[in-house]
mmCIF file of C-alpha atoms and ligand atoms in Angstrom:
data_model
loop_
_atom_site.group_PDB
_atom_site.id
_atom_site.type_symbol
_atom_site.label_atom_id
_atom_site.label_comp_id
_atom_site.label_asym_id
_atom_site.label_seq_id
_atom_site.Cartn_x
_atom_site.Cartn_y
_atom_site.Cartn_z
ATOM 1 C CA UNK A 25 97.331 -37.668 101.261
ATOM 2 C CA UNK A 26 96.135 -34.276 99.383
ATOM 3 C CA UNK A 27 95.477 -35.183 95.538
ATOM 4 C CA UNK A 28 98.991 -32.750 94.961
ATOM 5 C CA UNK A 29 100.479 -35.627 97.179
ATOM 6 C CA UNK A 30 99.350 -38.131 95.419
ATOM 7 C CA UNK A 31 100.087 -36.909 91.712
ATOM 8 C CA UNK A 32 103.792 -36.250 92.908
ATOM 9 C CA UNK A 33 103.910 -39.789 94.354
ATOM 10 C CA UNK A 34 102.697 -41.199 90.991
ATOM 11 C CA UNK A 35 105.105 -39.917 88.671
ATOM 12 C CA UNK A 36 108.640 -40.785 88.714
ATOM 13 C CA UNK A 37 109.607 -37.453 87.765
ATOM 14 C CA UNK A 38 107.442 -34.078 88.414
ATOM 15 C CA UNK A 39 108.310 -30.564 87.633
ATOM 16 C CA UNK A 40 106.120 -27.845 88.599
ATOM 17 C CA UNK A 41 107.084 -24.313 86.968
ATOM 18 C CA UNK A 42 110.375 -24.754 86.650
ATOM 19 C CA UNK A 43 112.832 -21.634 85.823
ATOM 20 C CA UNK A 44 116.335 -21.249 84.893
ATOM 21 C CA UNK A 45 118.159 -18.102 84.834
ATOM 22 C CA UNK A 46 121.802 -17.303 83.622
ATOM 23 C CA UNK A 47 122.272 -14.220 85.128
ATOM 24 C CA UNK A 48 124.203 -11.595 82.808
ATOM 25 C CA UNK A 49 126.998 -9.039 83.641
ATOM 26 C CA UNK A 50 128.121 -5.851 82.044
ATOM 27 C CA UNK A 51 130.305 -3.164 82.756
ATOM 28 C CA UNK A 52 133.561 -2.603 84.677
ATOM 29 C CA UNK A 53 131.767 -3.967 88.195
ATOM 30 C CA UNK A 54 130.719 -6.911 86.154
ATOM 31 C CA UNK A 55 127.262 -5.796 87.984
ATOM 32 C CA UNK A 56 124.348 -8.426 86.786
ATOM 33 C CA UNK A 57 122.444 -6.167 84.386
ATOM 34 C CA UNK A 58 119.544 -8.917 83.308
ATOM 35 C CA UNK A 59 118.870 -12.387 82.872
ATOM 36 C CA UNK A 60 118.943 -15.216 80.100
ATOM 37 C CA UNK A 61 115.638 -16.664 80.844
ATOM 38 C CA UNK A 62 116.967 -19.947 79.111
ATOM 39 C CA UNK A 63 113.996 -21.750 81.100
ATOM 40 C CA UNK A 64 110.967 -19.929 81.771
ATOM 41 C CA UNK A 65 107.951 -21.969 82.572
ATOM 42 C CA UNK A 66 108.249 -25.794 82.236
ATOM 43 C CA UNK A 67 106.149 -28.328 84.094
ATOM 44 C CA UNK A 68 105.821 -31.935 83.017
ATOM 45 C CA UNK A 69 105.517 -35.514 85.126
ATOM 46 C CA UNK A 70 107.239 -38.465 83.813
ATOM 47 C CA UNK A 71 105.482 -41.807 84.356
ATOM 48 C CA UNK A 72 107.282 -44.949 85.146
ATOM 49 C CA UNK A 73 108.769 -46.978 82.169
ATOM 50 C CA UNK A 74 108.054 -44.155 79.544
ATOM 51 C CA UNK A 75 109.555 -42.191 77.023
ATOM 52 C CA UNK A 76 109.240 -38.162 76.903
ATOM 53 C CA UNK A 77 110.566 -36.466 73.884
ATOM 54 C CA UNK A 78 110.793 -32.964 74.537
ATOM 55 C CA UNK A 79 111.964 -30.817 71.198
ATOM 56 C CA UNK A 80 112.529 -26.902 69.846
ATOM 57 C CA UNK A 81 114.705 -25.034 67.597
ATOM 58 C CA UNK A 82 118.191 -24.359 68.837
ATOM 59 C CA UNK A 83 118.172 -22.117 71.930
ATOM 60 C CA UNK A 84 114.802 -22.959 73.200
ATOM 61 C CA UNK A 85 116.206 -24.257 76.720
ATOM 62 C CA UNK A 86 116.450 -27.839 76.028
ATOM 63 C CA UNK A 87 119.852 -28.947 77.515
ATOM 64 C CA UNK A 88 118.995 -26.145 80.496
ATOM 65 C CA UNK A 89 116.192 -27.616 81.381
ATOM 66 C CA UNK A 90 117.652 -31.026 81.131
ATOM 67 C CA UNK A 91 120.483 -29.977 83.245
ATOM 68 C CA UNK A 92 118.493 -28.493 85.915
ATOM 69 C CA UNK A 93 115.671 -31.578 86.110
ATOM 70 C CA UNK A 94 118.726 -34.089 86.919
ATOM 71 C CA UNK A 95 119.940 -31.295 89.447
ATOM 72 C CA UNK A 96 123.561 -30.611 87.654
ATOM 73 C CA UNK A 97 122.380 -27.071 87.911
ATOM 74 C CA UNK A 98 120.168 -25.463 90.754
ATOM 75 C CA UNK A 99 116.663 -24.407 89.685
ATOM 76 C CA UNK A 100 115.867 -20.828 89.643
ATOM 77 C CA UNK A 101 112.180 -21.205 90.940
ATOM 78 C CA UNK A 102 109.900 -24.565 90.766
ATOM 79 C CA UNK A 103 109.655 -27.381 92.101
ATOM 80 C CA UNK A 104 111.177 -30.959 91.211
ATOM 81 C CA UNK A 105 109.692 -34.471 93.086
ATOM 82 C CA UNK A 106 111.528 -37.494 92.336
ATOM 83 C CA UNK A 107 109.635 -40.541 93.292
ATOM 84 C CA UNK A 108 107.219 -38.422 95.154
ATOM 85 C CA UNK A 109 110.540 -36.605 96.851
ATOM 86 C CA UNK A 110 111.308 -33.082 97.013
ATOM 87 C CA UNK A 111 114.269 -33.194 95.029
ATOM 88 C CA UNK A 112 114.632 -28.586 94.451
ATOM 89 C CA UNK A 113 117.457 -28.258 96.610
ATOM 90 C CA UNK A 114 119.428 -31.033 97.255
ATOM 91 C CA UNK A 115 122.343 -30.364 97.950
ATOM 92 C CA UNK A 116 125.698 -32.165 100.023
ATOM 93 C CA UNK A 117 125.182 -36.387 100.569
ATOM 94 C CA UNK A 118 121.806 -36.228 99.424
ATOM 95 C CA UNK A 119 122.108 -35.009 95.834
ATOM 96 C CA UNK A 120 124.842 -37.223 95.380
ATOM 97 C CA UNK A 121 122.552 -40.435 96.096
ATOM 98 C CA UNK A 122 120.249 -38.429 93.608
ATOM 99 C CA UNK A 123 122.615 -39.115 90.981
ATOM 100 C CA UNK A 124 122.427 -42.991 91.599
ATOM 101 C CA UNK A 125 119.082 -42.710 89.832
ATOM 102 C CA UNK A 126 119.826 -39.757 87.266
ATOM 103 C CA UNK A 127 121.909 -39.981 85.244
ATOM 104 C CA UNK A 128 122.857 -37.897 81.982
ATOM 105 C CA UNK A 129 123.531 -39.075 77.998
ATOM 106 C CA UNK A 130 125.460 -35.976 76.561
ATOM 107 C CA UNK A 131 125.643 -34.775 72.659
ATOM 108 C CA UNK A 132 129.058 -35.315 71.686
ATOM 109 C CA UNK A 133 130.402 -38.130 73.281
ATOM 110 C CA UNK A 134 134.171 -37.308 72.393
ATOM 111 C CA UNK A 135 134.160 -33.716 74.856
ATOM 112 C CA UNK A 136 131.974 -35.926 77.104
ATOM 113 C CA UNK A 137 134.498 -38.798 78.075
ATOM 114 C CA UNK A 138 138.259 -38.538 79.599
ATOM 115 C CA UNK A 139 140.929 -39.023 76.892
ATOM 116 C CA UNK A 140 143.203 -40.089 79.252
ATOM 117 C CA UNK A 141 141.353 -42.854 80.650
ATOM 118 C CA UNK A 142 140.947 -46.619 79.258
ATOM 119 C CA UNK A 143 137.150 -47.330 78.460
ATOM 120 C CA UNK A 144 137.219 -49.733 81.272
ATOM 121 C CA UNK A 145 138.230 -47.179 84.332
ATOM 122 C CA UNK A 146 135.401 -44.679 82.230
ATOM 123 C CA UNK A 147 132.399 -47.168 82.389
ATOM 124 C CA UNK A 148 133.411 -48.327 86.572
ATOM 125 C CA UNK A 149 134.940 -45.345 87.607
ATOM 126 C CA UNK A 150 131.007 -44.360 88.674
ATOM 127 C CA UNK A 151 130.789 -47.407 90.787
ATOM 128 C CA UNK A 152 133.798 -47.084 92.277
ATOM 129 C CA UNK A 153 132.924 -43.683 92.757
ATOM 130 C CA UNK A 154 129.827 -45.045 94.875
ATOM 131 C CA UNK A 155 131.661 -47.813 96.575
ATOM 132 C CA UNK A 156 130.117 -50.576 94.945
ATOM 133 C CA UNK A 157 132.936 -52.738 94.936
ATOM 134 C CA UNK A 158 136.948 -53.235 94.089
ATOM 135 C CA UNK A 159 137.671 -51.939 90.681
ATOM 136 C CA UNK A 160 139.142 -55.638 90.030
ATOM 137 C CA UNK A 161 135.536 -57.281 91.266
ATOM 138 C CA UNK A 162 134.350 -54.785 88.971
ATOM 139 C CA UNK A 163 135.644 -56.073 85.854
ATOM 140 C CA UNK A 164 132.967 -58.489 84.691
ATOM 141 C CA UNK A 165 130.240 -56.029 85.163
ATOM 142 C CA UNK A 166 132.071 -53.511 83.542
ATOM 143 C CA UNK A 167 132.976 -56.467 80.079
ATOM 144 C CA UNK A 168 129.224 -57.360 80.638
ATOM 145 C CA UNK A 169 127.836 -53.874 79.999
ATOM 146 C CA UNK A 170 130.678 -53.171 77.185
ATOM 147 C CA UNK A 171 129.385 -56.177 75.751
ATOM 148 C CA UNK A 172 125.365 -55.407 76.122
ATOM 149 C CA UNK A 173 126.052 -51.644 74.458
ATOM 150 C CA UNK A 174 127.418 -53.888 71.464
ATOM 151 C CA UNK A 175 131.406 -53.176 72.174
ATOM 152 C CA UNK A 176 133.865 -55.943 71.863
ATOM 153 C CA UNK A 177 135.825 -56.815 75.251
ATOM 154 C CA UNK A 178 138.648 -55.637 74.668
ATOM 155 C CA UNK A 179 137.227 -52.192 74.458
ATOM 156 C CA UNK A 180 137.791 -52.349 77.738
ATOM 157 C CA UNK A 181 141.851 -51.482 77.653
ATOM 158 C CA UNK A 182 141.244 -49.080 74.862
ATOM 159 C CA UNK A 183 140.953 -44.917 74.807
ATOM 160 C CA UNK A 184 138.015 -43.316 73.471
ATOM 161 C CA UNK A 185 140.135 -42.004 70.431
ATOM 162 C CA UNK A 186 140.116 -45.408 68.791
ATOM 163 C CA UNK A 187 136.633 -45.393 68.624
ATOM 164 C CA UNK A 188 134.000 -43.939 66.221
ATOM 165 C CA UNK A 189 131.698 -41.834 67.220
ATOM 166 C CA UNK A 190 128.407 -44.398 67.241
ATOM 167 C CA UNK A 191 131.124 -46.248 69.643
ATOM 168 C CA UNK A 192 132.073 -43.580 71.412
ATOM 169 C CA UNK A 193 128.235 -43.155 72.102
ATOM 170 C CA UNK A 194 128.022 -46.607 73.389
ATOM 171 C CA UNK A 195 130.591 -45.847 75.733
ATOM 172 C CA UNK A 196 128.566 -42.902 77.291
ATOM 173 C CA UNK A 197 125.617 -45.213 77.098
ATOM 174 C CA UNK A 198 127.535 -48.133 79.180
ATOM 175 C CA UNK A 199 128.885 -45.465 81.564
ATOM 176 C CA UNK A 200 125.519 -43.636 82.145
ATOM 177 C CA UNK A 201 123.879 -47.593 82.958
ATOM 178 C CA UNK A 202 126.747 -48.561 85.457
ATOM 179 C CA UNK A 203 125.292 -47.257 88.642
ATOM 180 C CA UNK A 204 121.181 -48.984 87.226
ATOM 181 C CA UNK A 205 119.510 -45.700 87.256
ATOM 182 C CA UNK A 206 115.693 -44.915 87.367
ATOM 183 C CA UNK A 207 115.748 -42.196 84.835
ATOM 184 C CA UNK A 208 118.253 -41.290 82.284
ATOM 185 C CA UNK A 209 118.008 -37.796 80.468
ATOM 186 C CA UNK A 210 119.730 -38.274 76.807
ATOM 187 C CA UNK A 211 120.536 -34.787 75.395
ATOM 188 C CA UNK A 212 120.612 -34.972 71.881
ATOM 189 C CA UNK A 213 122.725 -38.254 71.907
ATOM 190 C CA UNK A 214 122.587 -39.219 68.309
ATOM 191 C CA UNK A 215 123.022 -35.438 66.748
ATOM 192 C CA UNK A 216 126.420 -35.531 66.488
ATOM 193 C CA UNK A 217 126.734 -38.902 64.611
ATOM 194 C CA UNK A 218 126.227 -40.075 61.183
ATOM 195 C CA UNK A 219 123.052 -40.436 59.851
ATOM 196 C CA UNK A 220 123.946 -44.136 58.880
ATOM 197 C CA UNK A 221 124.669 -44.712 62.857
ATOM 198 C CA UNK A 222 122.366 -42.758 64.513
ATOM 199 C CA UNK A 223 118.789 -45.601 64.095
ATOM 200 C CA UNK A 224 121.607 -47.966 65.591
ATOM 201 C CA UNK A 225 122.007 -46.004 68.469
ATOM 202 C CA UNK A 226 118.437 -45.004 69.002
ATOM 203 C CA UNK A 227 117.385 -48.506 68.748
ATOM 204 C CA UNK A 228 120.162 -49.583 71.641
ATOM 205 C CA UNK A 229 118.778 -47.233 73.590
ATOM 206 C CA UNK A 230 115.348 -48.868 73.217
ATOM 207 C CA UNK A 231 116.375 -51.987 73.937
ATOM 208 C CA UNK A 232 117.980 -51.297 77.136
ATOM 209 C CA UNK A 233 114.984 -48.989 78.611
ATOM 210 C CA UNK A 234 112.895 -52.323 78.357
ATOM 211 C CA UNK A 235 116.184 -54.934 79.838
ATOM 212 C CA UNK A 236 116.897 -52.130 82.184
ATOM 213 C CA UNK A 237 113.165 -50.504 83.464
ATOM 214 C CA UNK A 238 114.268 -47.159 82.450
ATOM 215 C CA UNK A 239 112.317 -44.157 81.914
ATOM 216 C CA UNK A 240 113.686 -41.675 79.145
ATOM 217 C CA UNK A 241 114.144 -38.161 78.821
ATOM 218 C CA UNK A 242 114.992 -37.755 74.942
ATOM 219 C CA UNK A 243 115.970 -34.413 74.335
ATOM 220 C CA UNK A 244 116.666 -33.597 70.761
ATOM 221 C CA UNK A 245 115.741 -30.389 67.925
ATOM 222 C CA UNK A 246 114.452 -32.970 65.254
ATOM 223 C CA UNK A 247 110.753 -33.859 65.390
ATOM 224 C CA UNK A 248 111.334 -36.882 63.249
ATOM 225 C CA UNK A 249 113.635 -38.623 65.533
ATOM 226 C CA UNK A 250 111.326 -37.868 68.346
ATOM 227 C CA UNK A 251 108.603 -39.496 66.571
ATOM 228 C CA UNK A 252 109.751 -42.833 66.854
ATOM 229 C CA UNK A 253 111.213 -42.951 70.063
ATOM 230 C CA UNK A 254 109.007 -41.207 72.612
ATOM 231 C CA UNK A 255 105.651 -42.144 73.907
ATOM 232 C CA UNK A 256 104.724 -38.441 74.773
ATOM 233 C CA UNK A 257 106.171 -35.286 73.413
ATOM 234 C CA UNK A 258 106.993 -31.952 74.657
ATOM 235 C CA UNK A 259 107.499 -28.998 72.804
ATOM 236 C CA UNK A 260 109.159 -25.731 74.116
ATOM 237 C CA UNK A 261 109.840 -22.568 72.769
ATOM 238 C CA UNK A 262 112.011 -19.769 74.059
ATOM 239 C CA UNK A 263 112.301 -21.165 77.162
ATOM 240 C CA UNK A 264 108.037 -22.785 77.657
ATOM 241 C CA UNK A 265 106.523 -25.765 77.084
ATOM 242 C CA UNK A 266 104.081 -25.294 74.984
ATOM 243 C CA UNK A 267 102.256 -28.610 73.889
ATOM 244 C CA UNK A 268 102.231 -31.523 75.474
ATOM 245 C CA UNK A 269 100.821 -34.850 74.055
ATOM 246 C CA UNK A 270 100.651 -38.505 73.053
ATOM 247 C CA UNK A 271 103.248 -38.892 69.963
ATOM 248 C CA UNK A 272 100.880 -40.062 67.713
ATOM 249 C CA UNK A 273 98.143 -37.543 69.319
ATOM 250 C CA UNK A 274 100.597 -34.634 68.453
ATOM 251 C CA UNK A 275 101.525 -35.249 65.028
ATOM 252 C CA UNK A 276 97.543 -36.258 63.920
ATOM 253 C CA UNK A 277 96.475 -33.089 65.578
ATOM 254 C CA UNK A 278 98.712 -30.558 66.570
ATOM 255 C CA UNK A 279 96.886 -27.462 68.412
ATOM 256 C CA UNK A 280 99.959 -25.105 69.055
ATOM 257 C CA UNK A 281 100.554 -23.006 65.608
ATOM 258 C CA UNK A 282 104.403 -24.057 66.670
ATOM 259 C CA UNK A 283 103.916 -27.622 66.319
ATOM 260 C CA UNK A 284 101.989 -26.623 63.515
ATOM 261 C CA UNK A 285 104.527 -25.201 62.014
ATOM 262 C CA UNK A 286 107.348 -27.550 62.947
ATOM 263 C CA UNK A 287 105.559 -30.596 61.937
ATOM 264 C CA UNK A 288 104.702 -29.153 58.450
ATOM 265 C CA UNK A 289 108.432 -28.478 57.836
ATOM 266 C CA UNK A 290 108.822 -32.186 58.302
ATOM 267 C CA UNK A 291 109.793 -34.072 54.722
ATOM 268 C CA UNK A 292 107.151 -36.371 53.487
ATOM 269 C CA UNK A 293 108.506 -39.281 51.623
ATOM 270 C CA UNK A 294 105.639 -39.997 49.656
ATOM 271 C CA UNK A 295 104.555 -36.613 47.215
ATOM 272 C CA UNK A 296 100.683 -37.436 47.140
ATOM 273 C CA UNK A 297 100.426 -36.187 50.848
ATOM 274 C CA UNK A 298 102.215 -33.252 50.826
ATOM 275 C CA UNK A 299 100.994 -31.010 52.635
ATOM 276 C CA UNK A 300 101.218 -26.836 52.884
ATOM 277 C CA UNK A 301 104.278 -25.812 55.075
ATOM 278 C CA UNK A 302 104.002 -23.343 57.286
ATOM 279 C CA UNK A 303 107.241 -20.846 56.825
ATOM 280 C CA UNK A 304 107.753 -18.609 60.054
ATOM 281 C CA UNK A 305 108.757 -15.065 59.687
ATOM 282 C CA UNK A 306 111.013 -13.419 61.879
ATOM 283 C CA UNK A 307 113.957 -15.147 63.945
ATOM 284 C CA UNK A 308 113.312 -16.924 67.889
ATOM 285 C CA UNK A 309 113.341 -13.622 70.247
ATOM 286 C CA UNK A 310 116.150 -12.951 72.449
ATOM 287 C CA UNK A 311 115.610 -15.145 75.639
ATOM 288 C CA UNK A 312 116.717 -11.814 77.686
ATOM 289 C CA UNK A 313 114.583 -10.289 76.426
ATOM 290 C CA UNK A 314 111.636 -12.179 75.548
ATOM 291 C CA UNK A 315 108.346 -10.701 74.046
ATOM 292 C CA UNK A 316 105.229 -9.734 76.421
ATOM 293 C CA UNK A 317 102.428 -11.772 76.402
ATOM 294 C CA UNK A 318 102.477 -15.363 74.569
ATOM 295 C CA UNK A 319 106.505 -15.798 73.664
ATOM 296 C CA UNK A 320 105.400 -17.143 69.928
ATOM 297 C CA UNK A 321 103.380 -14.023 69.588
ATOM 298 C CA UNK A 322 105.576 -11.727 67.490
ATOM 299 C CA UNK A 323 106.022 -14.866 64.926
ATOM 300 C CA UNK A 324 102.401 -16.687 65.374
ATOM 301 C CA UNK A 325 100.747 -17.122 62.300
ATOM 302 C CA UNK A 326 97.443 -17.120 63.603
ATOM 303 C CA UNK A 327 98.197 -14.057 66.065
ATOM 304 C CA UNK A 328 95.689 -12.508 67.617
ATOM 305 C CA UNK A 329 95.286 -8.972 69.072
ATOM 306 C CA UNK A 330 95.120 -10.021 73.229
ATOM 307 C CA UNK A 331 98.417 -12.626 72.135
ATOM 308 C CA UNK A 332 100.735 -9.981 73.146
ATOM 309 C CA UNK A 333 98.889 -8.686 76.814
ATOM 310 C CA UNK A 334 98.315 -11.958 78.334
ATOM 311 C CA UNK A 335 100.317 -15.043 78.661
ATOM 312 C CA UNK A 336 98.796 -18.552 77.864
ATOM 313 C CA UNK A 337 99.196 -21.532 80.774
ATOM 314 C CA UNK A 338 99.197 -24.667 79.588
ATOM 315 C CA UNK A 339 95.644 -26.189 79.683
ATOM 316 C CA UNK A 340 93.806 -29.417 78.990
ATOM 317 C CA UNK A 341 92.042 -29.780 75.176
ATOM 318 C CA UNK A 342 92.028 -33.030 75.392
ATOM 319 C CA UNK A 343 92.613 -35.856 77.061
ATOM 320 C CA UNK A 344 96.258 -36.035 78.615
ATOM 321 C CA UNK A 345 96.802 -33.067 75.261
ATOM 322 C CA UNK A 346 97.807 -29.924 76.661
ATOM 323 C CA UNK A 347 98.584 -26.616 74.485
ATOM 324 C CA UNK A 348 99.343 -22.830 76.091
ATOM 325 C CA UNK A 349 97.460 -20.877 73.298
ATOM 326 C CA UNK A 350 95.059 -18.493 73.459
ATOM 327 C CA UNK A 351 93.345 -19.721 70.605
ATOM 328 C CA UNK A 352 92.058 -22.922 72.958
ATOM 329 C CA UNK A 353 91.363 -20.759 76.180
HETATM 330 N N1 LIG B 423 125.871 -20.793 80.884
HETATM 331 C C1 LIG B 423 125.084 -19.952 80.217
HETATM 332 N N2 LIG B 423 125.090 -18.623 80.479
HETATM 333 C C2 LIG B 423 124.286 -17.758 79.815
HETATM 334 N N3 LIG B 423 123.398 -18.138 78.868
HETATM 335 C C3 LIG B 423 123.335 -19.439 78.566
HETATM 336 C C4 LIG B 423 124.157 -20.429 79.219
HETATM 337 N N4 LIG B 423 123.879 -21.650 78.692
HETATM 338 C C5 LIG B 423 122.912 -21.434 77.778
HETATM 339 N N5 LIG B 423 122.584 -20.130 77.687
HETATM 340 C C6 LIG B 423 121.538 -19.525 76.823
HETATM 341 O O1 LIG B 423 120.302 -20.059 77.242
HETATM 342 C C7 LIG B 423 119.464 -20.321 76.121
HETATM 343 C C8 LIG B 423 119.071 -21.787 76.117
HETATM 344 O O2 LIG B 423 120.217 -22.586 75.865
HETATM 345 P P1 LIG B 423 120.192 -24.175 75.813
HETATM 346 O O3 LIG B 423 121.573 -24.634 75.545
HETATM 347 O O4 LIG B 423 119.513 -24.689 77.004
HETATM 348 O O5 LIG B 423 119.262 -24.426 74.534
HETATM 349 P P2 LIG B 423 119.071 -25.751 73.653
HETATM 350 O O6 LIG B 423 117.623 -25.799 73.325
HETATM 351 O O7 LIG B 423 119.683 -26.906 74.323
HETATM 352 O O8 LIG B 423 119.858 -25.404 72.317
HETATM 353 P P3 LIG B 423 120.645 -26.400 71.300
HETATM 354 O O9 LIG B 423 119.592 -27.040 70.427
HETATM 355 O O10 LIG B 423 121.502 -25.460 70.527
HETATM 356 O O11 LIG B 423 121.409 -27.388 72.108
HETATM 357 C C9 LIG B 423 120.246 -19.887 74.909
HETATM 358 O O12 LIG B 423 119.859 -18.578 74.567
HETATM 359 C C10 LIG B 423 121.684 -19.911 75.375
HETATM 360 O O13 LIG B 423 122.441 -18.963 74.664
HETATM 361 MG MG1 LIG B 424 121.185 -28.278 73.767
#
């Protein structure tokens, strides 16, 4: 086995330059004229059991690239290994085994489930979907995993409408941990919800990595929620990861003048530390047309003149902390 092999096999999850594309039509042809580059440049590995938190500002390519890493959407160019498997380009029987062992936590859990259908048929309908038994043998699974998202039994013969959102979330949480997948990707799954709610939810979803031997792929825009959840963060902008680090690594010592600047906008409950915050100028670029050289470039505080010739890769500082900044190269 080459040492490439033996990385892949490692991880649970491992995405080498991964790109997304919308492609984007004009005119009376509806010709493609250009491309969203909604994903640009991402590669990360996922070990077993862990937590990645992977956060940016609105429009950075979060939900894309969680889309495309559980294979609802078809990669652009990259690679993706699932348990050391070439996972790129599925497609027909195979992909849908993949989705035994990904599975997806959406935002708003109301567009997410089917108003028409009881709770009950919603949390089996994916294991009846996979054959794994009679929707009547079903049953007591399906009450058992109602009950272990904290929802009483008779949720079961209810519609999602007659639940709060928190619920509602629950619901999506029980559905998503039917079929015992490997890897869940949650996209944003407590932004919608109350603020009251939301530390509920997250701490559910704690619990049940550890009952269930999950590993998480927390996606969300809010570096404080990240913070307590994730072992390792990710941070992308317009459409790149751009640092990559322990949690505690990246908010002691963050290298990218992004993080910088995100984790300075972050409010400090207690006054005596308050530290500078770093405004940025300018708005994110257009991912269509994104600038030349380093993406953050244009809006960098620390710019430098070769920022907008060459683009930065993401390299090793320091242990398992890696930034794509000219700065460290
Ligand atoms: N189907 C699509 N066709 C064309 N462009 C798209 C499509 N979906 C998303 N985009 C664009 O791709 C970019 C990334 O979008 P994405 O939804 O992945 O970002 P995000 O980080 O999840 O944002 P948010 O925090 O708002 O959820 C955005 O500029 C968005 O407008
Ligand atoms: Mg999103």
């Amino acid at each position: 086995m080459t040492q490439q092999q033996k990385d892949r096999s490692e991880h649970l999850l491992k995405v080498e330059e991964l790109k997304k594309y919308y492609p984007v039509r004009g005119g009376f042809f509806r010709r493609k004229i250009g491309d969203v580059k909604a994903v640009d440049n991402i590669s990360l590995d996922l070990k077993r059991g862990e937590t990645f938190g992977l956060v940016g500002e609105s429009g950075c390519g979060k939900s894309t690239a969680g889309r495309t890493i559980t294979r609802l959407f078809k990669p652009t160019e990259g690679k993706i290994f699932f348990e050391g498997k070439d996972i790129t380009n599925l497609r027909g029987t195979q992909l849908r085994n993949l989705r035994q062992d990904i599975q997806m936590v959406f935002q708003d859990p109301y567009a997410s489930l089917n108003p028409k259908m009881m709770v009950g048929s919603i949390v089996s309908e994916p294991l009846v979907n996979y054959g794994k038994g009679s929707e009547s043998k079903l049953k007591d699974e399906v009450m058992n995993l109602l009950t272990r998202v904290g929802l009483p039994e008779d949720a079961y013969y209810k519609y999602p409408h007659e639940f709060s959102g928190g619920q509602r979330q629950r619901i999506g949480i029980a559905r998503a941990l039917a079929l015992k997948p490997k890897l869940i990707v949650a996209d944003e799954p407590v932004s919608a919800l109350d603020v009251s709610v939301q530390s509920q939810v997250l701490n559910l979803l704690k619990e049940l990595q550890d009952e269930f031997d999950l590993t998480l792929l927390f996606i969300a825009h809010d570096l404080s929620v990240v913070k307590h959840m994730s072992d390792r963060i990710g941070v992308m902008y317009l459409g790149n990861l751009v640092e990559v680090a322990d949690a505690d690594d990246l908010y002691r010592d963050p290298k990218h003048p992004y993080t910088q600047a995100l984790i300075s906008a972050i409010p400090q409950p207690d006054p005596r530390n308050k530290s500078e915050r770093i405004i940025l100028s300018g708005d994110v670029p257009s991912p269509q047309n994104p600038p030349v050289g380093c993406p953050f470039h244009p809006r960098c505080p620390k710019v430098m003149p070769e920022c907008s010739g060459k683009k930065p890769q993401l390299k090793e500082v320091n242990k398992e902390h890696r930034v794509s900044c000219l700065l460290y190269e």
